């Protein structure tokens, strides 16, 4: 197996899922006492979140690029950035290291293509939903059009992520609101839904969704497993 670097902590709740799923995936494929060879740099999310809110994306990219360089020096052969939103600065990270960054949008795009989906709903932070770095990658690489909720709904989705999900609070009211948004997006033509924030899958786990769900965390982990196990 090859050693994978994980840039995490954004939030640690989702990074915990990455760690568990990567290890479960190795165990399931190799059996016995096998586990995932990982190197983890977990940032203090408060600082990154403050930079997001202030528009300090260049500084956030600089900080994550430095962390990526540390993982590369420590022996990581590829990187997973364990967050959707911070893929906004993926180019800064890629420019700082000589090892591949496994982009979460590619894992999501492959899963949507496998479903035959041409129009997908996107739930995530307001940065992920409003800005074009995520939508552009899905459109240009996979030909998939992305639909997002209206402005008021985006604000509430974002509030729930930062004030509840990132703090480990998964409330039934939030679950009902998210499912209602999926129903509205389905009525507007969406054929599947992207859980484009790594905590949303935790909120909707086991729910009866009106749309097929593509959990970005699960798809990203699959990319990491393929790389570690040298399947592609």
Coordinates of N, CA and C in Angstrom, one line a residue:
X1 N 0.8 -1.2 0.0 CA 0.0 0.0 0.0 C 0.9 1.2 0.0
X2 N 0.3 2.3 -0.5 CA 1.0 3.6 -0.6 C 0.4 4.5 0.5
X3 N 1.2 5.4 1.1 CA 0.8 6.2 2.2 C 0.1 7.5 1.7
X4 N -1.1 7.7 2.2 CA -1.9 8.8 1.8 C -1.9 9.9 2.9
X5 N -1.8 11.2 2.4 CA -1.8 12.3 3.3 C -3.2 12.9 3.4
X6 N -3.7 13.2 4.5 CA -5.1 13.8 4.7 C -4.9 15.2 5.4
X7 N -5.4 16.2 4.7 CA -5.5 17.5 5.2 C -6.9 17.7 5.8
X8 N -7.0 17.7 7.1 CA -8.3 17.6 7.8 C -8.5 18.7 8.9
X9 N -9.5 18.5 9.7 CA -9.9 19.4 10.7 C -10.9 20.4 10.4
X10 N -11.5 20.3 9.1 CA -12.4 21.3 8.6 C -13.8 20.8 8.3
X11 N -14.5 20.2 9.2 CA -14.3 20.2 10.7 C -13.7 18.8 11.1
X12 N -13.4 18.7 12.3 CA -12.9 17.4 12.8 C -13.9 16.3 12.7
X13 N -15.2 16.7 12.8 CA -16.3 15.7 12.7 C -16.2 15.0 11.4
X14 N -16.0 15.7 10.3 CA -15.9 15.0 9.0 C -14.6 14.3 8.8
X15 N -13.5 14.8 9.4 CA -12.3 14.2 9.3 C -12.3 12.8 10.0
X16 N -13.1 12.7 11.1 CA -13.3 11.5 11.8 C -13.9 10.5 10.9
X17 N -14.9 10.9 10.1 CA -15.5 10.0 9.1 C -14.5 9.5 8.1
X18 N -13.7 10.4 7.6 CA -12.6 10.1 6.6 C -11.7 9.0 7.2
X19 N -11.3 9.2 8.4 CA -10.4 8.2 9.0 C -11.0 6.9 9.2
X20 N -12.3 6.9 9.6 CA -13.0 5.6 9.8 C -13.2 4.9 8.5
X21 N -13.7 5.6 7.5 CA -14.0 5.0 6.2 C -12.8 4.5 5.5
X22 N -11.7 5.3 5.5 CA -10.5 4.8 4.9 C -10.0 3.5 5.5
X23 N -10.0 3.4 6.8 CA -9.5 2.2 7.5 C -10.5 1.0 7.2
X24 N -11.8 1.3 7.3 CA -12.8 0.3 7.0 C -12.6 -0.3 5.6
X25 N -12.3 0.7 4.6 CA -12.2 0.2 3.2 C -11.0 -0.7 3.0
X26 N -9.9 -0.3 3.7 CA -8.7 -1.2 3.6 C -8.9 -2.5 4.2
X27 N -9.5 -2.5 5.4 CA -9.9 -3.8 6.1 C -10.8 -4.6 5.2
X28 N -11.8 -4.1 4.6 CA -12.7 -4.8 3.8 C -12.1 -5.4 2.6
X29 N -11.1 -4.7 2.0 CA -10.5 -5.2 0.8 C -9.3 -6.2 1.0
X30 N -8.6 -5.9 2.1 CA -7.4 -6.8 2.4 C -7.6 -7.8 3.5
X31 N -8.6 -7.5 4.4 CA -8.9 -8.5 5.5 C -7.8 -8.4 6.6
X32 N -8.0 -9.3 7.5 CA -7.1 -9.5 8.6 C -7.0 -8.2 9.5
X33 N -5.7 -7.9 9.8 CA -5.5 -6.7 10.6 C -5.0 -5.5 9.8
X34 N -5.2 -5.6 8.5 CA -4.8 -4.5 7.6 C -5.6 -3.2 8.0
X35 N -4.9 -2.1 7.9 CA -5.5 -0.7 8.1 C -4.8 0.3 7.2
X36 N -5.3 1.5 7.1 CA -4.8 2.4 6.1 C -3.6 3.1 6.6
X37 N -2.5 3.2 5.7 CA -1.3 4.0 6.0 C -1.6 5.4 5.7
X38 N -1.8 6.2 6.8 CA -2.2 7.6 6.6 C -1.3 8.5 7.4
X39 N -1.1 9.7 6.8 CA -0.5 10.8 7.6 C -1.6 12.0 7.6
X40 N -1.8 12.5 8.8 CA -2.9 13.5 9.0 C -2.3 14.8 9.5
X41 N -2.7 15.9 8.8 CA -2.5 17.2 9.4 C -3.9 17.8 9.6
X42 N -4.2 18.0 10.9 CA -5.5 18.5 11.3 C -5.4 19.9 11.7
X43 N -6.0 20.9 11.0 CA -5.8 22.3 11.3 C -6.8 22.7 12.4
X44 N -6.5 23.9 12.9 CA -7.5 24.6 13.8 C -8.5 25.2 12.9
X45 N -9.7 24.7 12.9 CA -10.8 25.1 12.0 C -11.2 26.6 12.2
X46 N -11.1 27.1 13.5 CA -11.5 28.4 13.8 C -10.8 29.4 12.9
X47 N -9.5 29.3 12.7 CA -8.7 30.2 11.9 C -9.1 30.1 10.5
X48 N -9.3 28.9 9.9 CA -9.7 28.8 8.5 C -11.1 29.3 8.3
X49 N -12.0 29.1 9.2 CA -13.4 29.6 9.1 C -13.4 31.1 9.1
X50 N -12.5 31.7 9.9 CA -12.4 33.2 10.0 C -11.9 33.7 8.6
X51 N -11.0 33.0 8.0 CA -10.5 33.5 6.7 C -11.6 33.3 5.7
X52 N -12.4 32.3 5.7 CA -13.5 32.1 4.8 C -14.4 33.3 4.9
X53 N -14.8 33.7 6.1 CA -15.8 34.7 6.3 C -15.2 36.1 5.9
X54 N -13.9 36.3 6.1 CA -13.4 37.6 5.7 C -12.9 37.7 4.3
X55 N -13.0 36.6 3.5 CA -12.6 36.6 2.1 C -11.1 36.4 2.0
X56 N -10.4 35.9 3.1 CA -9.0 35.7 3.0 C -8.6 34.4 2.4
X57 N -9.0 34.1 1.2 CA -8.8 32.8 0.6 C -7.3 32.6 0.2
X58 N -6.6 33.7 -0.1 CA -5.2 33.5 -0.5 C -4.4 33.1 0.8
X59 N -4.7 33.6 1.9 CA -4.0 33.2 3.1 C -4.4 31.8 3.5
X60 N -5.7 31.5 3.4 CA -6.1 30.1 3.7 C -5.4 29.1 2.8
X61 N -5.3 29.5 1.5 CA -4.6 28.6 0.5 C -3.1 28.5 0.9
X62 N -2.5 29.6 1.4 CA -1.1 29.5 1.8 C -0.9 28.6 3.0
X63 N -1.8 28.7 4.0 CA -1.7 27.8 5.1 C -1.9 26.4 4.8
X64 N -2.9 26.1 4.0 CA -3.1 24.7 3.6 C -2.0 24.1 2.7
X65 N -1.4 25.0 1.8 CA -0.3 24.6 1.0 C 0.9 24.2 1.9
X66 N 1.1 25.0 2.9 CA 2.3 24.7 3.8 C 2.0 23.4 4.6
X67 N 0.8 23.1 5.0 CA 0.5 21.9 5.6 C 0.7 20.7 4.6
X68 N 0.3 20.9 3.4 CA 0.5 19.9 2.3 C 1.9 19.6 2.1
X69 N 2.8 20.6 2.1 CA 4.2 20.4 2.0 C 4.7 19.6 3.1
X70 N 4.2 19.8 4.3 CA 4.7 19.0 5.5 C 4.3 17.6 5.3
X71 N 3.1 17.3 4.8 CA 2.7 15.9 4.6 C 3.6 15.2 3.5
X72 N 3.9 16.0 2.5 CA 4.7 15.4 1.4 C 6.1 15.1 2.0
X73 N 6.7 16.0 2.8 CA 8.0 15.8 3.4 C 8.0 14.6 4.3
X74 N 6.9 14.4 5.0 CA 6.7 13.2 5.9 C 6.6 11.9 5.2
X75 N 6.3 11.9 3.9 CA 6.2 10.7 3.1 C 4.9 10.4 2.5
X76 N 3.9 11.3 2.5 CA 2.7 11.1 1.8 C 3.0 11.1 0.3
X77 N 2.3 10.2 -0.4 CA 2.5 10.1 -1.9 C 1.3 10.7 -2.6
X78 N 0.3 11.1 -2.0 CA -0.9 11.8 -2.6 C -1.6 12.4 -1.4
X79 N -2.6 13.3 -1.7 CA -3.3 14.1 -0.7 C -4.8 14.0 -0.9
X80 N -5.5 13.9 0.2 CA -6.9 14.2 0.2 C -7.1 15.4 1.1
X81 N -7.8 16.4 0.5 CA -8.3 17.6 1.3 C -9.7 17.3 1.8
X82 N -9.8 17.0 3.1 CA -11.0 16.5 3.6 C -12.1 17.5 3.9
X83 N -12.4 18.3 2.9 CA -13.4 19.3 2.9 C -13.8 19.7 1.5
X84 N -15.1 20.0 1.3 CA -15.5 20.5 0.0 C -15.1 21.9 -0.2
X85 N -15.5 22.8 0.7 CA -15.3 24.2 0.6 C -13.9 24.6 0.2
X86 N -12.9 24.0 0.9 CA -11.6 24.5 0.7 C -10.9 24.0 -0.6
X87 N -11.7 23.2 -1.4 CA -11.2 22.9 -2.7 C -11.2 24.2 -3.6
X88 N -11.8 25.3 -3.0 CA -11.7 26.6 -3.7 C -10.2 26.9 -3.9
X89 N -9.3 26.5 -2.9 CA -7.9 26.8 -3.0 C -7.1 25.6 -3.4
X90 N -7.7 24.7 -4.1 CA -7.0 23.5 -4.5 C -5.8 23.8 -5.4
X91 N -5.9 24.8 -6.3 CA -4.8 25.1 -7.2 C -3.6 25.5 -6.4
X92 N -3.8 26.3 -5.3 CA -2.6 26.7 -4.5 C -1.9 25.5 -3.8
X93 N -2.7 24.6 -3.4 CA -2.1 23.4 -2.8 C -1.4 22.6 -3.9
X94 N -2.0 22.4 -5.0 CA -1.3 21.6 -6.1 C 0.0 22.3 -6.5
X95 N 0.0 23.6 -6.6 CA 1.2 24.3 -7.0 C 2.3 24.2 -6.0
X96 N 2.0 23.8 -4.7 CA 3.0 23.8 -3.7 C 3.7 22.5 -3.5
X97 N 3.1 21.4 -4.1 CA 3.7 20.1 -3.9 C 3.9 19.3 -5.2
X98 N 4.7 18.3 -5.2 CA 4.9 17.5 -6.4 C 4.2 16.2 -6.3
X99 N 3.2 16.1 -5.4 CA 2.4 14.8 -5.3 C 0.9 15.2 -5.7
X100 N 0.1 14.2 -6.2 CA -1.2 14.6 -6.6 C -2.2 14.9 -5.5
X101 N -3.1 15.8 -5.8 CA -4.2 16.1 -4.9 C -5.4 15.4 -5.5
X102 N -6.0 14.5 -4.8 CA -7.2 13.8 -5.3 C -8.4 14.7 -5.1
X103 N -8.9 15.3 -6.2 CA -9.9 16.3 -6.1 C -11.3 15.7 -5.8
X104 N -12.0 16.2 -4.8 CA -13.3 15.7 -4.4 C -14.3 15.8 -5.5
X105 N -14.2 16.9 -6.3 CA -15.2 17.0 -7.4 C -15.1 15.9 -8.5
X106 N -13.9 15.3 -8.6 CA -13.8 14.3 -9.6 C -14.5 13.0 -9.1
X107 N -14.4 12.7 -7.8 CA -15.1 11.6 -7.2 C -16.6 11.7 -7.4
X108 N -17.1 12.9 -7.1 CA -18.5 13.2 -7.2 C -19.0 13.1 -8.7
X109 N -18.2 13.7 -9.6 CA -18.5 13.6 -11.0 C -18.6 12.2 -11.5
X110 N -17.7 11.4 -11.1 CA -17.7 10.0 -11.6 C -18.9 9.3 -11.1
X111 N -19.3 9.5 -9.8 CA -20.5 8.9 -9.2 C -21.8 9.4 -9.9
X112 N -21.9 10.6 -10.3 CA -23.0 11.2 -10.9 C -23.1 10.6 -12.4
X113 N -22.0 10.5 -13.0 CA -22.0 9.9 -14.4 C -22.5 8.4 -14.3
X114 N -22.1 7.7 -13.3 CA -22.5 6.3 -13.2 C -24.0 6.2 -13.0
X115 N -24.6 7.2 -12.4 CA -26.1 7.3 -12.2 C -26.8 7.7 -13.5
X116 N -26.0 8.2 -14.5 CA -26.7 8.8 -15.6 C -27.2 10.1 -15.4
X117 N -26.7 10.8 -14.4 CA -27.3 12.1 -14.0 C -26.7 13.3 -14.8
X118 N -27.6 14.1 -15.3 CA -27.1 15.3 -16.1 C -27.4 16.6 -15.3
X119 N -28.3 16.6 -14.3 CA -28.6 17.7 -13.5 C -28.7 17.3 -12.1
X120 N -27.8 17.9 -11.3 CA -27.7 17.5 -9.9 C -27.9 18.7 -8.9
X121 N -28.6 18.5 -7.8 CA -28.8 19.4 -6.8 C -27.5 19.4 -5.9
X122 N -27.2 20.6 -5.4 CA -26.0 20.7 -4.6 C -26.3 21.4 -3.2
X123 N -26.0 20.7 -2.1 CA -26.1 21.2 -0.8 C -24.7 21.3 -0.2
X124 N -24.4 22.4 0.4 CA -23.1 22.6 1.0 C -23.0 24.0 1.7
X125 N -21.8 24.4 2.0 CA -21.7 25.7 2.6 C -22.1 26.8 1.5
X126 N -22.4 28.0 2.0 CA -22.7 29.0 1.0 C -21.6 29.3 0.0
X127 N -20.4 29.1 0.5 CA -19.2 29.3 -0.5 C -19.3 28.2 -1.6
X128 N -19.5 27.0 -1.2 CA -19.6 25.9 -2.2 C -20.8 26.1 -3.1
X129 N -21.9 26.5 -2.6 CA -23.1 26.7 -3.4 C -23.1 27.9 -4.3
X130 N -22.6 29.0 -3.8 CA -22.7 30.3 -4.5 C -21.5 30.5 -5.5
X131 N -20.3 30.1 -5.2 CA -19.2 30.3 -6.1 C -19.1 29.2 -7.1
X132 N -18.3 29.4 -8.1 CA -18.3 28.5 -9.3 C -17.2 27.4 -9.3
X133 N -16.4 27.4 -8.3 CA -15.2 26.4 -8.4 C -15.7 25.0 -8.4
X134 N -16.8 24.6 -7.7 CA -17.3 23.3 -7.7 C -18.1 23.0 -8.9
X135 N -19.1 23.9 -9.2 CA -20.0 23.8 -10.3 C -19.2 23.7 -11.7
X136 N -18.2 24.6 -11.8 CA -17.4 24.6 -13.0 C -16.7 23.3 -13.3
X137 N -16.1 22.7 -12.2 CA -15.4 21.4 -12.4 C -16.4 20.3 -12.9
X138 N -17.6 20.3 -12.3 CA -18.5 19.3 -12.7 C -19.0 19.5 -14.1
X139 N -19.2 20.8 -14.5 CA -19.6 21.1 -15.9 C -18.6 20.8 -16.9
X140 N -17.3 21.3 -16.6 CA -16.3 21.2 -17.6 C -15.8 19.8 -17.8
X141 N -15.7 19.0 -16.7 CA -15.1 17.7 -16.8 C -16.1 16.6 -17.0
X142 N -17.3 16.8 -16.5 CA -18.3 15.7 -16.6 C -19.6 16.1 -17.3
X143 N -19.8 17.4 -17.7 CA -21.0 17.8 -18.4 C -22.2 17.8 -17.5
X144 N -22.1 18.0 -16.2 CA -23.2 17.9 -15.3 C -23.5 19.4 -14.9
X145 N -24.8 19.7 -15.0 CA -25.3 21.0 -14.6 C -25.8 20.9 -13.1
X146 N -25.5 22.0 -12.3 CA -25.7 22.0 -10.9 C -26.8 23.0 -10.6
X147 N -27.8 22.5 -9.7 CA -28.8 23.4 -9.2 C -28.6 23.6 -7.7
X148 N -28.9 24.8 -7.3 CA -28.8 25.2 -5.8 C -30.0 25.8 -5.3
X149 N -30.3 25.7 -4.0 CA -31.5 26.4 -3.4 C -31.5 27.9 -3.6
X150 N -32.6 28.5 -3.2 CA -32.6 30.0 -3.3 C -31.8 30.6 -2.2
X151 N -31.7 31.9 -2.2 CA -30.7 32.6 -1.3 C -31.1 32.4 0.2
X152 N -32.4 32.4 0.5 CA -32.8 32.3 1.9 C -32.5 30.9 2.4
X153 N -32.7 29.9 1.5 CA -32.5 28.5 1.9 C -31.0 28.2 2.0
X154 N -30.2 28.8 1.1 CA -28.7 28.7 1.2 C -28.2 29.2 2.5
X155 N -28.8 30.4 3.0 CA -28.3 30.9 4.2 C -28.6 30.0 5.4
X156 N -29.8 29.4 5.4 CA -30.1 28.5 6.5 C -29.3 27.2 6.4
X157 N -29.1 26.7 5.2 CA -28.2 25.5 5.1 C -26.8 25.8 5.6
X158 N -26.3 26.9 5.3 CA -24.9 27.3 5.8 C -24.9 27.5 7.3
X159 N -26.0 28.1 7.8 CA -26.0 28.3 9.3 C -26.0 27.0 10.0
X160 N -26.8 26.0 9.5 CA -26.9 24.7 10.1 C -25.5 24.0 10.1
X161 N -24.8 24.2 9.0 CA -23.5 23.5 8.9 C -22.5 24.1 10.0
X162 N -22.4 25.4 10.0 CA -21.4 26.0 10.9 C -21.8 26.0 12.4
X163 N -23.1 26.2 12.6 CA -23.6 26.3 14.0 C -24.1 25.0 14.6
X164 N -24.3 24.0 13.8 CA -24.8 22.7 14.3 C -23.9 21.6 13.9
X165 N -23.8 21.3 12.6 CA -23.1 20.1 12.2 C -21.7 20.1 12.6
X166 N -21.0 21.2 12.4 CA -19.6 21.3 12.7 C -19.3 21.1 14.2
X167 N -20.4 21.3 15.0 CA -20.3 21.2 16.4 C -20.8 19.8 16.9
X168 N -21.1 18.9 16.0 CA -21.6 17.6 16.3 C -23.1 17.6 16.7
X169 N -23.8 18.6 16.3 CA -25.3 18.6 16.6 C -26.1 18.3 15.4
X170 N -26.8 17.2 15.4 CA -27.5 16.7 14.3 C -29.0 16.6 14.7
X171 N -29.7 17.7 14.4 CA -31.1 17.9 14.9 C -32.1 17.5 13.9
X172 N -33.3 16.9 14.4 CA -34.3 16.5 13.5 C -34.9 17.7 12.7
X173 N -34.9 18.9 13.2 CA -35.4 20.0 12.5 C -34.6 20.3 11.3
X174 N -33.3 20.2 11.5 CA -32.3 20.5 10.4 C -32.5 19.4 9.3
X175 N -32.7 18.2 9.8 CA -32.8 17.0 8.8 C -34.1 17.3 8.0
X176 N -35.2 17.7 8.6 CA -36.4 17.9 7.9 C -36.3 19.0 6.9
X177 N -35.5 20.1 7.3 CA -35.3 21.2 6.4 C -34.5 20.8 5.1
X178 N -33.4 20.1 5.4 CA -32.6 19.7 4.2 C -33.4 18.8 3.3
X179 N -34.2 17.9 3.8 CA -35.0 17.0 3.0 C -36.0 17.8 2.2
X180 N -36.6 18.8 2.8 CA -37.6 19.6 2.1 C -36.9 20.4 0.9
X181 N -35.7 20.8 1.1 CA -34.9 21.5 0.0 C -34.7 20.5 -1.1
X182 N -34.4 19.2 -0.8 CA -34.1 18.2 -1.8 C -35.4 18.0 -2.6
X183 N -36.6 18.0 -1.9 CA -37.8 17.8 -2.7 C -38.1 19.0 -3.6
X184 N -37.8 20.2 -3.2 CA -38.0 21.4 -4.0 C -37.0 21.3 -5.2
X185 N -35.8 20.9 -5.0 CA -34.8 20.8 -6.1 C -35.2 19.7 -7.1
X186 N -35.8 18.6 -6.6 CA -36.2 17.6 -7.4 C -37.4 18.1 -8.3
X187 N -38.3 18.9 -7.8 CA -39.4 19.4 -8.5 C -38.9 20.4 -9.6
X188 N -37.7 21.0 -9.4 CA -37.1 21.9 -10.3 C -36.3 21.2 -11.4
X189 N -36.2 19.9 -11.3 CA -35.5 19.1 -12.4 C -34.3 18.4 -12.0
X190 N -33.8 18.4 -10.7 CA -32.7 17.7 -10.3 C -32.9 16.2 -10.3
X191 N -31.9 15.4 -10.8 CA -32.0 14.0 -10.9 C -31.3 13.2 -9.8
X192 N -30.4 13.9 -9.1 CA -29.7 13.4 -7.9 C -29.2 14.6 -7.1
X193 N -28.7 14.3 -5.9 CA -28.3 15.3 -5.0 C -26.9 15.1 -4.5
X194 N -26.1 16.1 -4.6 CA -24.7 16.1 -4.1 C -24.7 16.6 -2.6
X195 N -24.3 15.7 -1.7 CA -24.0 16.2 -0.3 C -22.6 16.8 -0.3
X196 N -22.6 18.1 -0.6 CA -21.3 18.8 -0.9 C -20.7 19.5 0.3
X197 N -21.0 18.9 1.4 CA -20.3 19.3 2.7 C -20.1 18.0 3.4
X198 N -19.0 17.8 3.9 CA -18.6 16.5 4.4 C -19.3 16.2 5.7
X199 N -20.1 17.1 6.3 CA -20.9 16.8 7.5 C -22.4 16.4 7.1
X200 N -22.8 16.8 5.9 CA -24.2 16.6 5.6 C -24.6 15.1 5.6
X201 N -23.7 14.2 5.1 CA -24.0 12.8 5.1 C -24.2 12.3 6.5
X202 N -23.6 12.9 7.5 CA -23.9 12.5 8.9 C -25.3 12.8 9.3
X203 N -25.8 14.0 8.9 CA -27.1 14.5 9.2 C -28.2 13.6 8.5
X204 N -28.0 13.3 7.3 CA -29.0 12.5 6.5 C -28.8 11.0 6.5
X205 N -27.9 10.5 7.3 CA -27.7 9.1 7.3 C -28.9 8.3 7.6
X206 N -29.3 7.4 6.8 CA -30.5 6.6 7.1 C -31.8 7.2 6.7
X207 N -31.8 8.4 6.1 CA -33.0 9.1 5.7 C -33.6 8.6 4.4
X208 N -34.9 8.7 4.3 CA -35.6 8.4 3.0 C -35.6 9.6 2.1
X209 N -34.5 9.8 1.3 CA -34.4 11.0 0.5 C -35.2 10.9 -0.8
X210 N -35.8 12.0 -1.2 CA -36.5 12.0 -2.5 C -35.6 11.9 -3.7
X211 N -34.3 12.1 -3.6 CA -33.4 12.0 -4.7 C -32.3 11.0 -4.3
X212 N -31.7 10.3 -5.3 CA -30.4 9.6 -5.0 C -29.4 10.5 -4.5
X213 N -28.7 10.1 -3.4 CA -27.7 10.9 -2.8 C -26.3 10.5 -3.2
X214 N -25.5 11.5 -3.5 CA -24.0 11.2 -3.8 C -23.3 11.9 -2.7
X215 N -22.8 11.2 -1.7 CA -22.1 11.7 -0.5 C -20.7 12.0 -0.9
X216 N -20.3 13.2 -0.9 CA -19.0 13.6 -1.4 C -17.9 12.9 -0.6
X217 N -18.1 12.8 0.7 CA -17.1 12.1 1.6 C -16.9 10.7 1.1
X218 N -17.9 9.9 0.9 CA -17.8 8.5 0.5 C -17.1 8.4 -0.8
X219 N -17.4 9.3 -1.8 CA -16.8 9.2 -3.1 C -15.3 9.6 -3.0
X220 N -15.0 10.6 -2.2 CA -13.6 11.0 -2.0 C -12.8 9.9 -1.4
X221 N -13.4 9.2 -0.4 CA -12.7 8.1 0.3 C -12.4 7.0 -0.8
X222 N -13.4 6.7 -1.7 CA -13.2 5.7 -2.7 C -12.0 6.1 -3.6
X223 N -11.8 7.3 -3.9 CA -10.6 7.8 -4.6 C -9.3 7.5 -3.9
X224 N -9.4 7.8 -2.6 CA -8.2 7.5 -1.7 C -7.9 6.1 -1.6
X225 N -8.9 5.2 -1.5 CA -8.7 3.8 -1.4 C -8.1 3.2 -2.7
X226 N -8.6 3.7 -3.9 CA -8.0 3.2 -5.2 C -6.6 3.6 -5.3
X227 N -6.2 4.8 -4.8 CA -4.8 5.2 -4.9 C -4.0 4.4 -4.0
X228 N -4.4 4.3 -2.7 CA -3.6 3.5 -1.8 C -3.3 2.1 -2.2
X229 N -4.4 1.5 -2.7 CA -4.3 0.1 -3.1 C -3.8 -0.1 -4.6
X230 N -3.4 1.1 -5.2 CA -2.8 1.1 -6.6 C -3.7 0.4 -7.6
X231 N -5.1 0.8 -7.5 CA -6.0 0.3 -8.5 C -6.2 1.3 -9.6
X232 N -5.6 2.4 -9.5 CA -5.8 3.4 -10.5 C -5.6 4.8 -10.0

